[in-house]
């Protein structure tokens, strides 16, 4: 009489008999992007073309009869040259994976490539070094030599103790030239932790809210600070995690930034 050894079929053995069911869905790590890039100006200018940057505009003066106004020079601060920079994403698949994988996987790879490009471009708008990539706004600061495009007067020191109504008003809003304060396309960029801890719910000395969260017809949040649209981005450090010299809040009209 032949007896078989006792054995139990485990879940590890099921795949040999019943194929594993694969859902038509891929779980991915989320990244926040897409709010900065649509606001910059996209151009299609041939590389190497120089665009002059003008300084102050001429002013008109009142003169008496028989007199003429003094001649004024149209200042040219410098020029912007559109250089060639190469942005690349490489994803490799084996021949076998191309044959046996789902159509969804091909779609997911394409979406991930597009996302990676968008994330890199948005990072370059703010933090680009200008070497092999576009020059970012925060790396084009005038440090006293007149070379940066962001003047020294528009750079203010800000700390945790300034994160009050008077601090935001005096340090951020009052440093913005009036012509730019009136621009409807101007936005305030900051880290979400800065907004949640130091801005959201901020009121003036009369109890009137200056930091609002409205919800549009589609239910999406619309953040406003002193009437300006707020864009939350993790490209800027939070007020708590920032070190000396870091930019924690930026006000800009991103349409003035050209991405060629």
Short mmCIF file of C-alpha atoms in Angstrom, two decimals:
data_model
loop_
_atom_site.label_atom_id
_atom_site.label_comp_id
_atom_site.label_asym_id
_atom_site.label_seq_id
_atom_site.Cartn_x
_atom_site.Cartn_y
_atom_site.Cartn_z
CA UNK A 1 0.00 0.00 0.00
CA UNK A 2 1.51 3.38 -1.07
CA UNK A 3 0.71 6.38 1.12
CA UNK A 4 1.25 10.00 0.06
CA UNK A 5 2.89 12.52 2.34
CA UNK A 6 0.50 15.07 3.83
CA UNK A 7 0.74 18.43 2.09
CA UNK A 8 -1.32 21.62 1.91
CA UNK A 9 -1.68 23.84 -1.11
CA UNK A 10 -0.59 27.39 -0.11
CA UNK A 11 -1.32 30.76 -1.70
CA UNK A 12 2.16 30.73 -3.21
CA UNK A 13 1.15 27.73 -5.30
CA UNK A 14 -2.07 29.21 -6.65
CA UNK A 15 -0.34 31.26 -9.33
CA UNK A 16 0.83 28.09 -11.06
CA UNK A 17 -2.76 26.95 -11.50
CA UNK A 18 -4.87 30.13 -11.52
CA UNK A 19 -3.26 33.21 -13.12
CA UNK A 20 -3.08 36.27 -10.91
CA UNK A 21 -5.78 38.78 -11.75
CA UNK A 22 -4.33 42.18 -12.61
CA UNK A 23 -6.55 45.20 -12.22
CA UNK A 24 -6.48 47.78 -14.99
CA UNK A 25 -5.09 50.31 -12.53
CA UNK A 26 -1.64 51.39 -11.39
CA UNK A 27 -1.03 52.92 -7.95
CA UNK A 28 1.38 55.83 -8.26
CA UNK A 29 3.03 58.29 -5.94
CA UNK A 30 1.43 61.69 -6.32
CA UNK A 31 3.32 64.87 -7.16
CA UNK A 32 1.97 68.38 -7.09
CA UNK A 33 2.58 70.34 -10.26
CA UNK A 34 0.81 72.29 -12.97
CA UNK A 35 -0.01 75.61 -11.28
CA UNK A 36 3.15 77.52 -12.18
CA UNK A 37 3.82 76.43 -15.76
CA UNK A 38 0.50 77.66 -17.26
CA UNK A 39 1.18 81.18 -15.91
CA UNK A 40 4.53 81.75 -17.62
CA UNK A 41 4.76 83.10 -21.16
CA UNK A 42 5.59 80.46 -23.76
CA UNK A 43 7.50 81.73 -26.78
CA UNK A 44 9.01 80.19 -29.89
CA UNK A 45 12.01 82.37 -30.61
CA UNK A 46 15.10 81.03 -32.33
CA UNK A 47 17.87 80.26 -29.87
CA UNK A 48 20.66 82.82 -29.59
CA UNK A 49 18.37 85.81 -30.14
CA UNK A 50 19.01 88.60 -27.59
CA UNK A 51 16.08 90.55 -26.14
CA UNK A 52 17.10 93.89 -24.50
CA UNK A 53 15.85 94.66 -20.99
CA UNK A 54 14.89 98.32 -20.55
CA UNK A 55 15.34 100.31 -17.36
CA UNK A 56 13.30 103.25 -16.12
CA UNK A 57 10.97 104.97 -18.55
CA UNK A 58 11.48 108.65 -19.49
CA UNK A 59 9.52 111.19 -17.45
CA UNK A 60 7.72 114.30 -18.64
CA UNK A 61 8.56 117.64 -17.01
CA UNK A 62 6.82 121.00 -16.94
CA UNK A 63 8.81 123.80 -18.59
CA UNK A 64 8.27 127.50 -19.04
CA UNK A 65 7.68 129.25 -22.36
CA UNK A 66 10.74 129.19 -24.60
CA UNK A 67 12.39 126.42 -22.60
CA UNK A 68 12.87 122.78 -23.49
CA UNK A 69 13.09 119.72 -21.31
CA UNK A 70 16.39 118.03 -20.73
CA UNK A 71 17.27 115.07 -22.86
CA UNK A 72 16.84 111.71 -21.19
CA UNK A 73 18.51 108.44 -21.88
CA UNK A 74 16.49 105.27 -22.32
CA UNK A 75 18.34 102.91 -20.02
CA UNK A 76 19.19 99.42 -21.20
CA UNK A 77 19.97 97.26 -18.19
CA UNK A 78 21.06 94.24 -20.15
CA UNK A 79 19.72 91.54 -22.37
CA UNK A 80 18.11 88.15 -22.22
CA UNK A 81 19.52 85.52 -24.55
CA UNK A 82 17.45 82.44 -25.29
CA UNK A 83 19.91 79.58 -25.08
CA UNK A 84 19.54 75.93 -25.99
CA UNK A 85 18.92 73.59 -23.07
CA UNK A 86 18.15 69.89 -23.35
CA UNK A 87 15.56 68.34 -21.06
CA UNK A 88 15.35 64.58 -21.32
CA UNK A 89 13.55 61.65 -19.72
CA UNK A 90 14.63 58.12 -20.60
CA UNK A 91 12.54 55.08 -19.71
CA UNK A 92 13.77 51.67 -20.84
CA UNK A 93 11.58 48.61 -21.42
CA UNK A 94 12.71 45.15 -22.43
CA UNK A 95 11.22 43.52 -25.51
CA UNK A 96 9.46 40.97 -23.31
CA UNK A 97 7.84 43.66 -21.17
CA UNK A 98 6.55 45.41 -24.27
CA UNK A 99 4.89 42.20 -25.42
CA UNK A 100 3.31 41.01 -22.19
CA UNK A 101 2.42 44.21 -20.31
CA UNK A 102 -0.94 45.91 -20.31
CA UNK A 103 -1.88 48.76 -22.57
CA UNK A 104 -2.46 50.73 -19.38
CA UNK A 105 1.22 50.42 -18.52
CA UNK A 106 2.22 52.14 -21.77
CA UNK A 107 -0.26 54.92 -21.02
CA UNK A 108 1.09 55.25 -17.47
CA UNK A 109 4.69 55.50 -18.68
CA UNK A 110 3.73 58.26 -21.14
CA UNK A 111 1.90 60.18 -18.42
CA UNK A 112 4.84 59.83 -16.04
CA UNK A 113 7.22 61.17 -18.66
CA UNK A 114 5.00 64.20 -19.26
CA UNK A 115 4.73 64.76 -15.50
CA UNK A 116 8.50 64.55 -15.05
CA UNK A 117 9.02 67.16 -17.77
CA UNK A 118 6.44 69.51 -16.23
CA UNK A 119 7.94 69.14 -12.74
CA UNK A 120 11.43 69.90 -14.08
CA UNK A 121 10.22 72.95 -16.00
CA UNK A 122 8.35 74.38 -13.01
CA UNK A 123 11.39 73.86 -10.82
CA UNK A 124 13.54 75.67 -13.40
CA UNK A 125 11.18 78.69 -13.42
CA UNK A 126 11.90 79.29 -9.74
CA UNK A 127 15.20 77.56 -8.99
CA UNK A 128 16.97 77.05 -12.32
CA UNK A 129 20.72 77.61 -12.15
CA UNK A 130 21.03 78.99 -15.69
CA UNK A 131 23.79 76.47 -16.42
CA UNK A 132 22.47 73.82 -18.78
CA UNK A 133 18.95 74.85 -17.82
CA UNK A 134 16.83 78.03 -17.67
CA UNK A 135 17.69 80.68 -15.09
CA UNK A 136 15.16 80.70 -12.28
CA UNK A 137 13.69 83.82 -10.70
CA UNK A 138 15.25 83.14 -7.29
CA UNK A 139 18.71 82.78 -8.84
CA UNK A 140 18.47 86.09 -10.69
CA UNK A 141 18.61 88.40 -7.67
CA UNK A 142 20.50 91.68 -7.63
CA UNK A 143 22.99 91.34 -4.76
CA UNK A 144 24.09 94.95 -4.92
CA UNK A 145 26.08 94.90 -8.14
CA UNK A 146 23.13 95.64 -10.39
CA UNK A 147 23.44 92.33 -12.22
CA UNK A 148 20.29 90.51 -11.10
CA UNK A 149 16.89 91.27 -12.56
CA UNK A 150 15.18 91.37 -9.11
CA UNK A 151 16.29 94.64 -7.48
CA UNK A 152 17.63 94.79 -3.93
CA UNK A 153 14.70 96.97 -2.85
CA UNK A 154 12.30 94.13 -3.68
CA UNK A 155 14.12 91.66 -1.42
CA UNK A 156 13.09 91.80 2.23
CA UNK A 157 14.13 89.82 5.27
CA UNK A 158 11.33 87.82 6.83
CA UNK A 159 11.17 85.65 9.93
CA UNK A 160 8.71 83.80 12.12
CA UNK A 161 8.20 86.91 14.28
CA UNK A 162 7.08 88.81 11.16
CA UNK A 163 4.30 86.32 10.38
CA UNK A 164 1.57 88.65 11.63
CA UNK A 165 -0.86 90.96 9.87
CA UNK A 166 1.47 93.95 10.27
CA UNK A 167 4.47 91.85 9.25
CA UNK A 168 2.90 90.53 6.07
CA UNK A 169 1.63 93.99 5.20
CA UNK A 170 4.88 95.83 5.89
CA UNK A 171 7.36 93.23 4.65
CA UNK A 172 5.55 91.67 1.67
CA UNK A 173 2.82 93.95 0.34
CA UNK A 174 4.52 97.31 0.90
CA UNK A 175 7.68 96.11 -0.89
CA UNK A 176 5.74 95.51 -4.12
CA UNK A 177 5.82 98.48 -6.52
CA UNK A 178 2.35 99.94 -7.02
CA UNK A 179 2.31 99.13 -10.73
CA UNK A 180 2.79 95.46 -9.89
CA UNK A 181 0.36 95.47 -6.97
CA UNK A 182 -2.40 96.47 -9.38
CA UNK A 183 -1.68 93.64 -11.79
CA UNK A 184 -4.44 91.07 -11.65
CA UNK A 185 -2.04 88.39 -12.85
CA UNK A 186 0.28 88.80 -9.86
CA UNK A 187 0.44 85.76 -7.55
CA UNK A 188 1.95 84.94 -4.17
CA UNK A 189 3.89 81.69 -3.94
CA UNK A 190 4.64 79.95 -0.66
CA UNK A 191 5.02 76.54 0.93
CA UNK A 192 1.74 74.91 2.07
CA UNK A 193 3.08 74.63 5.63
CA UNK A 194 3.68 78.39 5.70
CA UNK A 195 0.11 79.01 4.55
CA UNK A 196 -1.47 76.54 6.95
CA UNK A 197 0.43 77.70 10.04
CA UNK A 198 1.05 81.41 9.54
CA UNK A 199 -1.39 82.77 6.96
CA UNK A 200 -4.68 80.90 6.85
CA UNK A 201 -7.26 82.76 8.94
CA UNK A 202 -5.16 85.92 9.23
CA UNK A 203 -7.20 89.03 10.13
CA UNK A 204 -6.37 92.72 10.37
CA UNK A 205 -6.61 94.86 13.52
CA UNK A 206 -10.34 95.28 12.90
CA UNK A 207 -11.00 91.56 12.59
CA UNK A 208 -11.43 91.62 8.81
CA UNK A 209 -9.94 88.55 7.09
CA UNK A 210 -6.99 89.22 4.80
CA UNK A 211 -6.29 85.56 4.04
CA UNK A 212 -9.29 83.79 2.56
CA UNK A 213 -10.12 80.34 1.30
CA UNK A 214 -13.01 80.35 -1.14
CA UNK A 215 -14.51 77.40 -2.95
CA UNK A 216 -15.49 77.78 -6.59
CA UNK A 217 -18.41 76.17 -8.34
CA UNK A 218 -16.23 73.09 -8.94
CA UNK A 219 -15.42 72.82 -5.24
CA UNK A 220 -11.72 73.61 -5.66
CA UNK A 221 -9.94 75.83 -3.13
CA UNK A 222 -9.10 79.39 -4.16
CA UNK A 223 -6.56 80.94 -1.80
CA UNK A 224 -6.24 84.72 -1.49
CA UNK A 225 -3.89 86.94 0.54
CA UNK A 226 -4.55 90.69 0.53
CA UNK A 227 -6.63 90.09 -2.59
CA UNK A 228 -3.81 88.26 -4.40
CA UNK A 229 -4.04 84.68 -5.61
CA UNK A 230 -1.88 82.31 -3.55
CA UNK A 231 -0.15 79.33 -5.17
CA UNK A 232 1.14 76.65 -2.84
CA UNK A 233 4.37 74.99 -3.91
CA UNK A 234 6.89 72.73 -2.23
CA UNK A 235 9.66 74.31 -4.30
CA UNK A 236 9.89 76.97 -1.59
CA UNK A 237 10.85 75.96 1.96
CA UNK A 238 8.41 76.55 4.79
CA UNK A 239 8.97 79.41 7.20
CA UNK A 240 9.95 76.92 9.91
CA UNK A 241 12.37 74.85 7.83
CA UNK A 242 14.03 77.74 5.95
CA UNK A 243 17.59 78.78 6.70
CA UNK A 244 19.08 82.25 6.38
CA UNK A 245 19.05 83.37 2.75
CA UNK A 246 16.22 81.08 1.64
CA UNK A 247 13.23 82.61 -0.11
CA UNK A 248 10.03 81.60 1.69
CA UNK A 249 7.51 83.85 -0.07
CA UNK A 250 7.58 85.20 -3.61
CA UNK A 251 5.26 87.70 -5.27
CA UNK A 252 5.54 87.72 -9.05
CA UNK A 253 3.71 88.21 -12.27
CA UNK A 254 4.77 84.96 -13.86
CA UNK A 255 3.66 86.15 -17.30
CA UNK A 256 6.84 88.26 -17.28
CA UNK A 257 8.86 85.04 -17.25
CA UNK A 258 9.51 83.77 -20.78
CA UNK A 259 10.04 80.08 -21.37
CA UNK A 260 11.15 79.63 -24.93
#
